[in-house]
């Protein structure tokens, strides 16, 4: 009986010490403002006032803050993720699942209202800025769930129906299918995006459908930095990094890229960004509203305006062979009503190239 009492007392003391140690760490250890693994800003300490305590805002804010700055937080996140999948056999952890050596976010169901909204924004651009002198095209990039979800027992959209719906809604544009050229290996294992070195066939399909000569004679360059994609931190699972390649040729090396959002010349491949929070931002410097890439030696007499999401950053350089100038527009960051002030649409080709991830959540489009 006495031994049991000693064990209970020791357990209680250990538990109190554990809690006090955690509290001291929370109070005195440096507090990060940003989580590189989760790619989000962490909660900050709420202001302590009589009003915030009375209305409950302080306690709810402190709860978020304590959860974000708890010591060894990433280690506990990994334990939770491994337990959820390995012991409790959950299909996902925070919407992220692992299958066949890949990480992916569950994308289901198809949101028809979102597709209609996206098509409406594209139609506004068509009716406002374009004419019969423009050749207008549309292409949909499937996310990797198309090749991973159903095979691994997850809920899966009907991707063929998705493409057909967008083609129907955007009847003003000629549809170019590239999904039949893609496979799971064309995507990064820990990230959303496709691998540039794997999509030259898709670039050729797009170029030929638009009546231009596809770029060729690429050389592949491997970066020294390992690439941990956006899903790596969100999943909190031990996963090997991806290798990050970029392609180059004479046209890409001699072209000039310009970031109109920040009024600066930029490299097509900003290699130093590969060591930053999101290595994929090395392709045309990441999320920018308006970028042009121009090859003054091409002399094809043709221009392309590419409406795109982040997938377009890596494929645009591969289309340079058929165009003197490519203008990339991201209407998540610039309102279509302003485009007439910055973009010359006169007798140019126009391509709407979007991933299913953006089209299925098109409230991000302005």
mmCIF file of C-alpha atoms in Angstrom:
data_model
loop_
_atom_site.group_PDB
_atom_site.id
_atom_site.type_symbol
_atom_site.label_atom_id
_atom_site.label_comp_id
_atom_site.label_asym_id
_atom_site.label_seq_id
_atom_site.Cartn_x
_atom_site.Cartn_y
_atom_site.Cartn_z
ATOM 1 C CA UNK A 1 0.000 0.000 0.000
ATOM 2 C CA UNK A 2 2.825 2.325 0.917
ATOM 3 C CA UNK A 3 4.582 1.543 -2.382
ATOM 4 C CA UNK A 4 1.439 2.423 -4.335
ATOM 5 C CA UNK A 5 1.205 5.689 -2.455
ATOM 6 C CA UNK A 6 4.828 6.514 -3.312
ATOM 7 C CA UNK A 7 4.250 5.668 -7.000
ATOM 8 C CA UNK A 8 1.160 7.890 -7.125
ATOM 9 C CA UNK A 9 2.998 10.708 -5.418
ATOM 10 C CA UNK A 10 5.980 10.370 -7.795
ATOM 11 C CA UNK A 11 3.671 10.371 -10.799
ATOM 12 C CA UNK A 12 1.882 13.513 -9.627
ATOM 13 C CA UNK A 13 5.170 15.301 -8.939
ATOM 14 C CA UNK A 14 6.536 14.294 -12.371
ATOM 15 C CA UNK A 15 3.387 15.508 -14.075
ATOM 16 C CA UNK A 16 3.514 18.867 -12.279
ATOM 17 C CA UNK A 17 7.212 19.258 -13.160
ATOM 18 C CA UNK A 18 6.398 18.467 -16.791
ATOM 19 C CA UNK A 19 3.660 21.103 -16.880
ATOM 20 C CA UNK A 20 5.800 23.720 -15.152
ATOM 21 C CA UNK A 21 8.724 23.013 -17.489
ATOM 22 C CA UNK A 22 6.425 23.406 -20.485
ATOM 23 C CA UNK A 23 5.065 26.661 -19.054
ATOM 24 C CA UNK A 24 8.573 28.051 -18.461
ATOM 25 C CA UNK A 25 9.625 27.111 -21.986
ATOM 26 C CA UNK A 26 6.508 28.804 -23.358
ATOM 27 C CA UNK A 27 7.204 31.939 -21.370
ATOM 28 C CA UNK A 28 10.954 32.356 -21.859
ATOM 29 C CA UNK A 29 12.052 30.574 -25.034
ATOM 30 C CA UNK A 30 12.223 32.710 -28.228
ATOM 31 C CA UNK A 31 8.838 32.797 -29.979
ATOM 32 C CA UNK A 32 8.913 32.266 -33.753
ATOM 33 C CA UNK A 33 6.510 34.388 -35.765
ATOM 34 C CA UNK A 34 6.390 32.085 -38.771
ATOM 35 C CA UNK A 35 6.349 28.311 -39.238
ATOM 36 C CA UNK A 36 8.549 27.309 -42.175
ATOM 37 C CA UNK A 37 7.240 23.746 -42.116
ATOM 38 C CA UNK A 38 3.568 24.760 -42.203
ATOM 39 C CA UNK A 39 4.175 27.916 -44.262
ATOM 40 C CA UNK A 40 1.923 30.080 -42.157
ATOM 41 C CA UNK A 41 2.192 32.899 -39.646
ATOM 42 C CA UNK A 42 1.857 31.691 -36.063
ATOM 43 C CA UNK A 43 -0.611 33.157 -33.578
ATOM 44 C CA UNK A 44 0.669 36.045 -31.492
ATOM 45 C CA UNK A 45 0.108 36.713 -27.799
ATOM 46 C CA UNK A 46 -3.258 38.485 -27.372
ATOM 47 C CA UNK A 47 -3.492 41.750 -25.469
ATOM 48 C CA UNK A 48 -4.525 41.319 -21.851
ATOM 49 C CA UNK A 49 -7.254 43.829 -21.040
ATOM 50 C CA UNK A 50 -10.364 43.745 -18.868
ATOM 51 C CA UNK A 51 -12.519 43.865 -21.996
ATOM 52 C CA UNK A 52 -10.693 40.992 -23.744
ATOM 53 C CA UNK A 53 -11.001 38.824 -20.622
ATOM 54 C CA UNK A 54 -14.681 39.703 -20.184
ATOM 55 C CA UNK A 55 -15.699 38.911 -23.793
ATOM 56 C CA UNK A 56 -13.564 35.760 -23.946
ATOM 57 C CA UNK A 57 -11.267 36.951 -26.756
ATOM 58 C CA UNK A 58 -8.169 36.749 -24.571
ATOM 59 C CA UNK A 59 -8.632 33.094 -23.630
ATOM 60 C CA UNK A 60 -9.494 31.974 -27.171
ATOM 61 C CA UNK A 61 -6.509 33.917 -28.517
ATOM 62 C CA UNK A 62 -4.216 32.575 -25.810
ATOM 63 C CA UNK A 63 -5.300 29.031 -26.603
ATOM 64 C CA UNK A 64 -4.222 29.496 -30.237
ATOM 65 C CA UNK A 65 -0.999 31.179 -29.138
ATOM 66 C CA UNK A 66 -0.083 28.437 -26.649
ATOM 67 C CA UNK A 67 -0.724 25.724 -29.246
ATOM 68 C CA UNK A 68 1.550 27.492 -31.757
ATOM 69 C CA UNK A 69 4.515 28.133 -29.403
ATOM 70 C CA UNK A 70 4.410 24.907 -27.381
ATOM 71 C CA UNK A 71 7.925 23.395 -26.968
ATOM 72 C CA UNK A 72 8.797 20.562 -29.386
ATOM 73 C CA UNK A 73 5.609 21.341 -31.276
ATOM 74 C CA UNK A 74 6.800 19.865 -34.582
ATOM 75 C CA UNK A 75 7.859 16.637 -32.853
ATOM 76 C CA UNK A 76 4.403 16.289 -31.298
ATOM 77 C CA UNK A 77 2.798 17.017 -34.682
ATOM 78 C CA UNK A 78 4.795 14.159 -36.209
ATOM 79 C CA UNK A 79 3.798 11.792 -33.401
ATOM 80 C CA UNK A 80 0.139 12.714 -33.928
ATOM 81 C CA UNK A 81 0.378 12.177 -37.694
ATOM 82 C CA UNK A 82 2.117 8.804 -37.354
ATOM 83 C CA UNK A 83 -0.379 7.685 -34.719
ATOM 84 C CA UNK A 84 -3.397 8.778 -36.748
ATOM 85 C CA UNK A 85 -2.317 6.776 -39.787
ATOM 86 C CA UNK A 86 -0.416 3.862 -38.267
ATOM 87 C CA UNK A 87 -2.616 3.050 -35.279
ATOM 88 C CA UNK A 88 -6.035 4.547 -35.943
ATOM 89 C CA UNK A 89 -5.884 4.028 -39.738
ATOM 90 C CA UNK A 90 -7.214 7.464 -40.573
ATOM 91 C CA UNK A 91 -7.475 8.285 -44.265
ATOM 92 C CA UNK A 92 -5.739 11.637 -43.816
ATOM 93 C CA UNK A 93 -4.144 13.979 -41.317
ATOM 94 C CA UNK A 94 -5.373 17.574 -41.577
ATOM 95 C CA UNK A 95 -6.573 16.818 -45.108
ATOM 96 C CA UNK A 96 -3.163 15.468 -46.227
ATOM 97 C CA UNK A 97 -2.600 11.787 -46.998
ATOM 98 C CA UNK A 98 0.350 9.625 -48.005
ATOM 99 C CA UNK A 99 0.122 6.969 -50.728
ATOM 100 C CA UNK A 100 2.610 5.269 -53.047
ATOM 101 C CA UNK A 101 5.428 7.445 -51.751
ATOM 102 C CA UNK A 102 3.557 10.715 -52.448
ATOM 103 C CA UNK A 103 1.847 13.316 -50.273
ATOM 104 C CA UNK A 104 -1.355 14.935 -51.490
ATOM 105 C CA UNK A 105 -4.255 17.020 -50.210
ATOM 106 C CA UNK A 106 -7.690 15.457 -50.540
ATOM 107 C CA UNK A 107 -9.624 17.302 -53.279
ATOM 108 C CA UNK A 108 -13.312 16.384 -53.323
ATOM 109 C CA UNK A 109 -15.991 17.009 -54.498
ATOM 110 C CA UNK A 110 -16.074 18.943 -57.765
ATOM 111 C CA UNK A 111 -17.584 22.342 -56.956
ATOM 112 C CA UNK A 112 -19.607 23.305 -60.011
ATOM 113 C CA UNK A 113 -20.391 26.760 -58.624
ATOM 114 C CA UNK A 114 -16.659 27.397 -58.384
ATOM 115 C CA UNK A 115 -16.133 26.299 -61.996
ATOM 116 C CA UNK A 116 -18.926 28.613 -63.140
ATOM 117 C CA UNK A 117 -17.380 31.523 -61.263
ATOM 118 C CA UNK A 118 -13.943 30.898 -62.813
ATOM 119 C CA UNK A 119 -15.454 30.618 -66.294
ATOM 120 C CA UNK A 120 -17.327 33.861 -65.647
ATOM 121 C CA UNK A 121 -14.097 35.685 -64.832
ATOM 122 C CA UNK A 122 -12.482 34.312 -68.016
ATOM 123 C CA UNK A 123 -15.528 35.324 -70.057
ATOM 124 C CA UNK A 124 -15.343 38.851 -68.638
ATOM 125 C CA UNK A 125 -11.744 39.103 -69.885
ATOM 126 C CA UNK A 126 -12.751 37.720 -73.282
ATOM 127 C CA UNK A 127 -15.672 40.101 -73.744
ATOM 128 C CA UNK A 128 -13.813 43.149 -72.385
ATOM 129 C CA UNK A 129 -10.414 42.922 -74.066
ATOM 130 C CA UNK A 130 -10.461 40.370 -76.889
ATOM 131 C CA UNK A 131 -11.796 40.259 -80.431
ATOM 132 C CA UNK A 132 -11.882 37.998 -83.467
ATOM 133 C CA UNK A 133 -8.230 38.939 -84.055
ATOM 134 C CA UNK A 134 -7.244 37.002 -80.944
ATOM 135 C CA UNK A 135 -6.820 33.239 -80.834
ATOM 136 C CA UNK A 136 -8.124 32.109 -77.440
ATOM 137 C CA UNK A 137 -7.318 28.780 -75.775
ATOM 138 C CA UNK A 138 -8.111 26.972 -72.532
ATOM 139 C CA UNK A 139 -6.327 24.099 -70.835
ATOM 140 C CA UNK A 140 -6.843 22.441 -67.433
ATOM 141 C CA UNK A 141 -3.988 20.971 -65.383
ATOM 142 C CA UNK A 142 -5.163 18.074 -63.174
ATOM 143 C CA UNK A 143 -3.793 17.875 -59.649
ATOM 144 C CA UNK A 144 -2.055 14.631 -58.725
ATOM 145 C CA UNK A 145 -5.153 13.231 -57.017
ATOM 146 C CA UNK A 146 -6.245 12.250 -60.526
ATOM 147 C CA UNK A 147 -3.519 9.611 -60.488
ATOM 148 C CA UNK A 148 -3.389 8.869 -56.759
ATOM 149 C CA UNK A 149 -6.723 9.234 -54.956
ATOM 150 C CA UNK A 150 -8.902 6.444 -56.360
ATOM 151 C CA UNK A 151 -6.034 3.959 -56.501
ATOM 152 C CA UNK A 152 -5.334 4.526 -52.794
ATOM 153 C CA UNK A 153 -8.972 4.305 -51.713
ATOM 154 C CA UNK A 154 -9.590 8.040 -51.246
ATOM 155 C CA UNK A 155 -12.530 10.042 -52.528
ATOM 156 C CA UNK A 156 -11.821 11.230 -56.056
ATOM 157 C CA UNK A 157 -13.422 13.743 -58.404
ATOM 158 C CA UNK A 158 -14.415 12.784 -61.921
ATOM 159 C CA UNK A 159 -11.596 14.636 -63.653
ATOM 160 C CA UNK A 160 -12.886 13.936 -67.155
ATOM 161 C CA UNK A 161 -16.223 15.507 -66.207
ATOM 162 C CA UNK A 162 -14.301 18.415 -64.661
ATOM 163 C CA UNK A 163 -12.502 19.139 -67.939
ATOM 164 C CA UNK A 164 -15.643 18.753 -70.018
ATOM 165 C CA UNK A 165 -17.499 21.156 -67.726
ATOM 166 C CA UNK A 166 -14.817 23.827 -68.082
ATOM 167 C CA UNK A 167 -14.690 23.308 -71.849
ATOM 168 C CA UNK A 168 -18.469 23.748 -72.017
ATOM 169 C CA UNK A 169 -18.502 26.845 -69.801
ATOM 170 C CA UNK A 170 -15.669 28.462 -71.788
ATOM 171 C CA UNK A 171 -17.122 27.938 -75.247
ATOM 172 C CA UNK A 172 -15.314 31.064 -76.461
ATOM 173 C CA UNK A 173 -11.954 29.260 -76.195
ATOM 174 C CA UNK A 174 -10.463 26.302 -78.040
ATOM 175 C CA UNK A 175 -9.772 23.547 -75.527
ATOM 176 C CA UNK A 176 -6.318 21.917 -75.451
ATOM 177 C CA UNK A 177 -6.155 18.683 -73.492
ATOM 178 C CA UNK A 178 -2.884 17.870 -71.762
ATOM 179 C CA UNK A 179 -4.114 15.604 -68.957
ATOM 180 C CA UNK A 180 -3.641 12.511 -71.138
ATOM 181 C CA UNK A 181 0.087 13.297 -71.295
ATOM 182 C CA UNK A 182 0.524 13.487 -67.513
ATOM 183 C CA UNK A 183 1.125 10.785 -64.922
ATOM 184 C CA UNK A 184 1.902 10.621 -61.214
ATOM 185 C CA UNK A 185 5.657 10.716 -61.762
ATOM 186 C CA UNK A 186 5.297 14.172 -63.360
ATOM 187 C CA UNK A 187 4.545 15.693 -59.927
ATOM 188 C CA UNK A 188 6.728 16.340 -56.906
ATOM 189 C CA UNK A 189 6.236 13.843 -54.092
ATOM 190 C CA UNK A 190 5.999 16.459 -51.324
ATOM 191 C CA UNK A 191 4.488 19.377 -53.231
ATOM 192 C CA UNK A 192 1.454 20.458 -55.241
ATOM 193 C CA UNK A 193 3.200 21.232 -58.499
ATOM 194 C CA UNK A 194 4.391 19.404 -61.575
ATOM 195 C CA UNK A 195 8.074 18.878 -62.314
ATOM 196 C CA UNK A 196 9.369 21.128 -65.080
ATOM 197 C CA UNK A 197 11.714 18.475 -66.475
ATOM 198 C CA UNK A 198 8.710 16.128 -66.925
ATOM 199 C CA UNK A 199 6.331 18.438 -68.803
ATOM 200 C CA UNK A 200 8.121 19.139 -72.072
ATOM 201 C CA UNK A 201 5.543 16.968 -73.872
ATOM 202 C CA UNK A 202 2.724 19.107 -72.444
ATOM 203 C CA UNK A 203 4.555 22.248 -73.610
ATOM 204 C CA UNK A 204 4.887 20.764 -77.098
ATOM 205 C CA UNK A 205 1.153 19.926 -77.168
ATOM 206 C CA UNK A 206 0.224 23.483 -76.165
ATOM 207 C CA UNK A 207 2.634 25.073 -78.635
ATOM 208 C CA UNK A 208 1.490 22.955 -81.565
ATOM 209 C CA UNK A 209 -2.196 23.515 -80.773
ATOM 210 C CA UNK A 210 -1.558 27.264 -80.804
ATOM 211 C CA UNK A 211 0.263 26.964 -84.135
ATOM 212 C CA UNK A 212 3.785 27.738 -82.951
ATOM 213 C CA UNK A 213 7.085 25.917 -82.962
ATOM 214 C CA UNK A 214 7.756 24.214 -79.614
ATOM 215 C CA UNK A 215 10.975 24.984 -77.801
ATOM 216 C CA UNK A 216 13.684 22.316 -77.945
ATOM 217 C CA UNK A 217 17.255 21.356 -77.013
ATOM 218 C CA UNK A 218 16.780 21.735 -73.278
ATOM 219 C CA UNK A 219 19.508 20.998 -70.775
ATOM 220 C CA UNK A 220 18.488 19.952 -67.250
ATOM 221 C CA UNK A 221 20.168 21.464 -64.181
ATOM 222 C CA UNK A 222 19.933 19.907 -60.708
ATOM 223 C CA UNK A 223 19.951 22.262 -57.735
ATOM 224 C CA UNK A 224 22.046 21.364 -54.712
ATOM 225 C CA UNK A 225 19.291 22.180 -52.235
ATOM 226 C CA UNK A 226 16.778 19.522 -51.266
ATOM 227 C CA UNK A 227 13.172 20.470 -52.013
ATOM 228 C CA UNK A 228 10.621 19.976 -49.250
ATOM 229 C CA UNK A 229 7.236 20.901 -50.725
ATOM 230 C CA UNK A 230 4.185 22.473 -49.149
ATOM 231 C CA UNK A 231 2.674 19.118 -48.165
ATOM 232 C CA UNK A 232 5.770 18.062 -46.232
ATOM 233 C CA UNK A 233 5.221 20.510 -43.402
ATOM 234 C CA UNK A 234 1.448 20.157 -43.423
ATOM 235 C CA UNK A 235 1.567 16.364 -43.193
ATOM 236 C CA UNK A 236 4.183 16.319 -40.398
ATOM 237 C CA UNK A 237 5.361 12.928 -41.681
ATOM 238 C CA UNK A 238 8.957 11.797 -42.218
ATOM 239 C CA UNK A 239 9.364 12.030 -45.996
ATOM 240 C CA UNK A 240 12.457 12.186 -48.192
ATOM 241 C CA UNK A 241 12.900 15.490 -50.071
ATOM 242 C CA UNK A 242 12.382 15.930 -53.801
ATOM 243 C CA UNK A 243 15.120 16.788 -56.264
ATOM 244 C CA UNK A 244 14.588 20.132 -57.989
ATOM 245 C CA UNK A 245 15.581 20.522 -61.646
ATOM 246 C CA UNK A 246 15.156 23.393 -64.074
ATOM 247 C CA UNK A 247 15.452 23.404 -67.858
ATOM 248 C CA UNK A 248 17.347 25.845 -70.004
ATOM 249 C CA UNK A 249 18.219 26.486 -73.655
ATOM 250 C CA UNK A 250 19.481 29.402 -75.724
ATOM 251 C CA UNK A 251 16.107 31.145 -75.901
ATOM 252 C CA UNK A 252 15.621 31.004 -72.115
ATOM 253 C CA UNK A 253 19.191 32.116 -71.400
ATOM 254 C CA UNK A 254 18.974 35.214 -73.603
ATOM 255 C CA UNK A 255 15.441 36.328 -72.724
ATOM 256 C CA UNK A 256 14.649 39.205 -70.368
ATOM 257 C CA UNK A 257 12.035 38.813 -67.628
ATOM 258 C CA UNK A 258 10.362 41.783 -65.945
ATOM 259 C CA UNK A 259 8.247 41.935 -62.797
ATOM 260 C CA UNK A 260 5.767 44.763 -63.361
ATOM 261 C CA UNK A 261 4.333 44.446 -59.861
ATOM 262 C CA UNK A 262 7.622 45.507 -58.286
ATOM 263 C CA UNK A 263 9.086 47.373 -61.314
ATOM 264 C CA UNK A 264 12.236 45.284 -61.595
ATOM 265 C CA UNK A 265 14.046 42.958 -63.949
ATOM 266 C CA UNK A 266 14.170 39.373 -62.679
ATOM 267 C CA UNK A 267 15.891 36.178 -63.797
ATOM 268 C CA UNK A 268 13.744 33.437 -65.321
ATOM 269 C CA UNK A 269 15.145 31.137 -62.662
ATOM 270 C CA UNK A 270 15.905 32.899 -59.391
ATOM 271 C CA UNK A 271 18.056 30.087 -58.017
ATOM 272 C CA UNK A 272 18.647 31.716 -54.631
ATOM 273 C CA UNK A 273 14.935 31.328 -53.855
ATOM 274 C CA UNK A 274 15.457 27.553 -53.855
ATOM 275 C CA UNK A 275 17.012 27.986 -50.416
ATOM 276 C CA UNK A 276 13.995 29.961 -49.140
ATOM 277 C CA UNK A 277 10.663 28.999 -47.647
ATOM 278 C CA UNK A 278 9.234 27.789 -50.946
ATOM 279 C CA UNK A 279 11.827 26.504 -53.399
ATOM 280 C CA UNK A 280 9.266 26.374 -56.241
ATOM 281 C CA UNK A 281 9.291 30.186 -56.204
ATOM 282 C CA UNK A 282 12.585 30.005 -58.104
ATOM 283 C CA UNK A 283 10.454 29.768 -61.272
ATOM 284 C CA UNK A 284 9.827 33.404 -62.297
ATOM 285 C CA UNK A 285 10.064 34.546 -58.658
ATOM 286 C CA UNK A 286 6.826 32.931 -57.495
ATOM 287 C CA UNK A 287 3.481 34.632 -56.915
ATOM 288 C CA UNK A 288 3.459 37.823 -58.989
ATOM 289 C CA UNK A 289 0.518 39.548 -60.639
ATOM 290 C CA UNK A 290 2.147 40.545 -63.943
ATOM 291 C CA UNK A 291 5.382 39.278 -65.505
ATOM 292 C CA UNK A 292 6.731 39.452 -69.047
ATOM 293 C CA UNK A 293 9.441 37.305 -70.584
ATOM 294 C CA UNK A 294 10.821 38.554 -73.887
ATOM 295 C CA UNK A 295 13.210 37.061 -76.419
ATOM 296 C CA UNK A 296 14.204 39.958 -78.686
ATOM 297 C CA UNK A 297 16.142 37.624 -81.000
ATOM 298 C CA UNK A 298 13.168 35.340 -81.700
ATOM 299 C CA UNK A 299 11.462 37.533 -84.349
ATOM 300 C CA UNK A 300 8.431 35.297 -84.714
ATOM 301 C CA UNK A 301 6.109 38.298 -84.648
ATOM 302 C CA UNK A 302 3.857 36.516 -82.179
ATOM 303 C CA UNK A 303 2.914 37.287 -78.588
ATOM 304 C CA UNK A 304 1.149 35.220 -75.924
ATOM 305 C CA UNK A 305 -0.854 36.401 -72.913
ATOM 306 C CA UNK A 306 -0.940 33.553 -70.417
ATOM 307 C CA UNK A 307 -3.555 33.704 -67.660
ATOM 308 C CA UNK A 308 -2.203 31.301 -65.087
ATOM 309 C CA UNK A 309 -1.718 30.137 -61.520
ATOM 310 C CA UNK A 310 1.592 28.976 -60.030
ATOM 311 C CA UNK A 311 1.788 25.960 -62.378
ATOM 312 C CA UNK A 312 2.267 28.396 -65.258
ATOM 313 C CA UNK A 313 5.542 29.740 -63.831
ATOM 314 C CA UNK A 314 7.426 26.592 -64.778
ATOM 315 C CA UNK A 315 5.860 25.891 -68.185
ATOM 316 C CA UNK A 316 5.940 29.451 -69.582
ATOM 317 C CA UNK A 317 9.703 29.395 -70.305
ATOM 318 C CA UNK A 318 9.217 26.189 -72.307
ATOM 319 C CA UNK A 319 6.864 28.050 -74.689
ATOM 320 C CA UNK A 320 9.402 30.736 -75.589
ATOM 321 C CA UNK A 321 10.440 29.109 -78.857
ATOM 322 C CA UNK A 322 7.221 30.155 -80.600
ATOM 323 C CA UNK A 323 6.806 33.675 -79.195
ATOM 324 C CA UNK A 324 8.792 36.877 -79.027
ATOM 325 C CA UNK A 325 7.049 37.831 -75.804
ATOM 326 C CA UNK A 326 4.952 36.037 -73.192
ATOM 327 C CA UNK A 327 2.953 38.021 -70.634
ATOM 328 C CA UNK A 328 1.924 36.079 -67.537
ATOM 329 C CA UNK A 329 -1.130 37.386 -65.692
ATOM 330 C CA UNK A 330 -2.341 36.065 -62.341
ATOM 331 C CA UNK A 331 -5.816 37.421 -61.604
ATOM 332 C CA UNK A 332 -5.574 36.208 -58.029
ATOM 333 C CA UNK A 333 -3.415 39.294 -57.480
ATOM 334 C CA UNK A 334 -4.614 41.827 -60.077
ATOM 335 C CA UNK A 335 -8.225 42.709 -60.846
ATOM 336 C CA UNK A 336 -9.293 42.050 -64.463
ATOM 337 C CA UNK A 337 -10.713 45.585 -64.660
ATOM 338 C CA UNK A 338 -7.156 46.954 -64.503
ATOM 339 C CA UNK A 339 -5.665 44.800 -67.246
ATOM 340 C CA UNK A 340 -6.308 47.299 -70.046
ATOM 341 C CA UNK A 341 -3.837 49.679 -68.385
ATOM 342 C CA UNK A 342 -0.962 47.190 -68.442
ATOM 343 C CA UNK A 343 -1.509 44.514 -71.110
ATOM 344 C CA UNK A 344 -1.575 44.915 -74.894
ATOM 345 C CA UNK A 345 -4.063 42.349 -76.232
ATOM 346 C CA UNK A 346 -3.852 43.481 -79.871
ATOM 347 C CA UNK A 347 -3.711 40.418 -82.179
ATOM 348 C CA UNK A 348 -2.049 38.209 -79.563
ATOM 349 C CA UNK A 349 -2.737 34.612 -78.563
ATOM 350 C CA UNK A 350 -4.443 34.144 -75.204
ATOM 351 C CA UNK A 351 -4.200 30.981 -73.113
ATOM 352 C CA UNK A 352 -6.137 30.333 -69.898
ATOM 353 C CA UNK A 353 -4.040 27.653 -68.177
ATOM 354 C CA UNK A 354 -5.237 26.700 -64.704
ATOM 355 C CA UNK A 355 -4.940 23.788 -62.296
ATOM 356 C CA UNK A 356 -7.981 21.983 -60.948
ATOM 357 C CA UNK A 357 -6.901 23.112 -57.461
ATOM 358 C CA UNK A 358 -7.512 26.769 -58.341
ATOM 359 C CA UNK A 359 -10.588 26.179 -60.521
ATOM 360 C CA UNK A 360 -12.226 24.136 -57.757
ATOM 361 C CA UNK A 361 -11.571 26.994 -55.290
ATOM 362 C CA UNK A 362 -11.937 29.933 -57.640
ATOM 363 C CA UNK A 363 -12.943 32.423 -54.958
ATOM 364 C CA UNK A 364 -9.244 33.330 -55.047
ATOM 365 C CA UNK A 365 -9.763 34.876 -58.506
ATOM 366 C CA UNK A 366 -10.614 38.570 -58.509
#
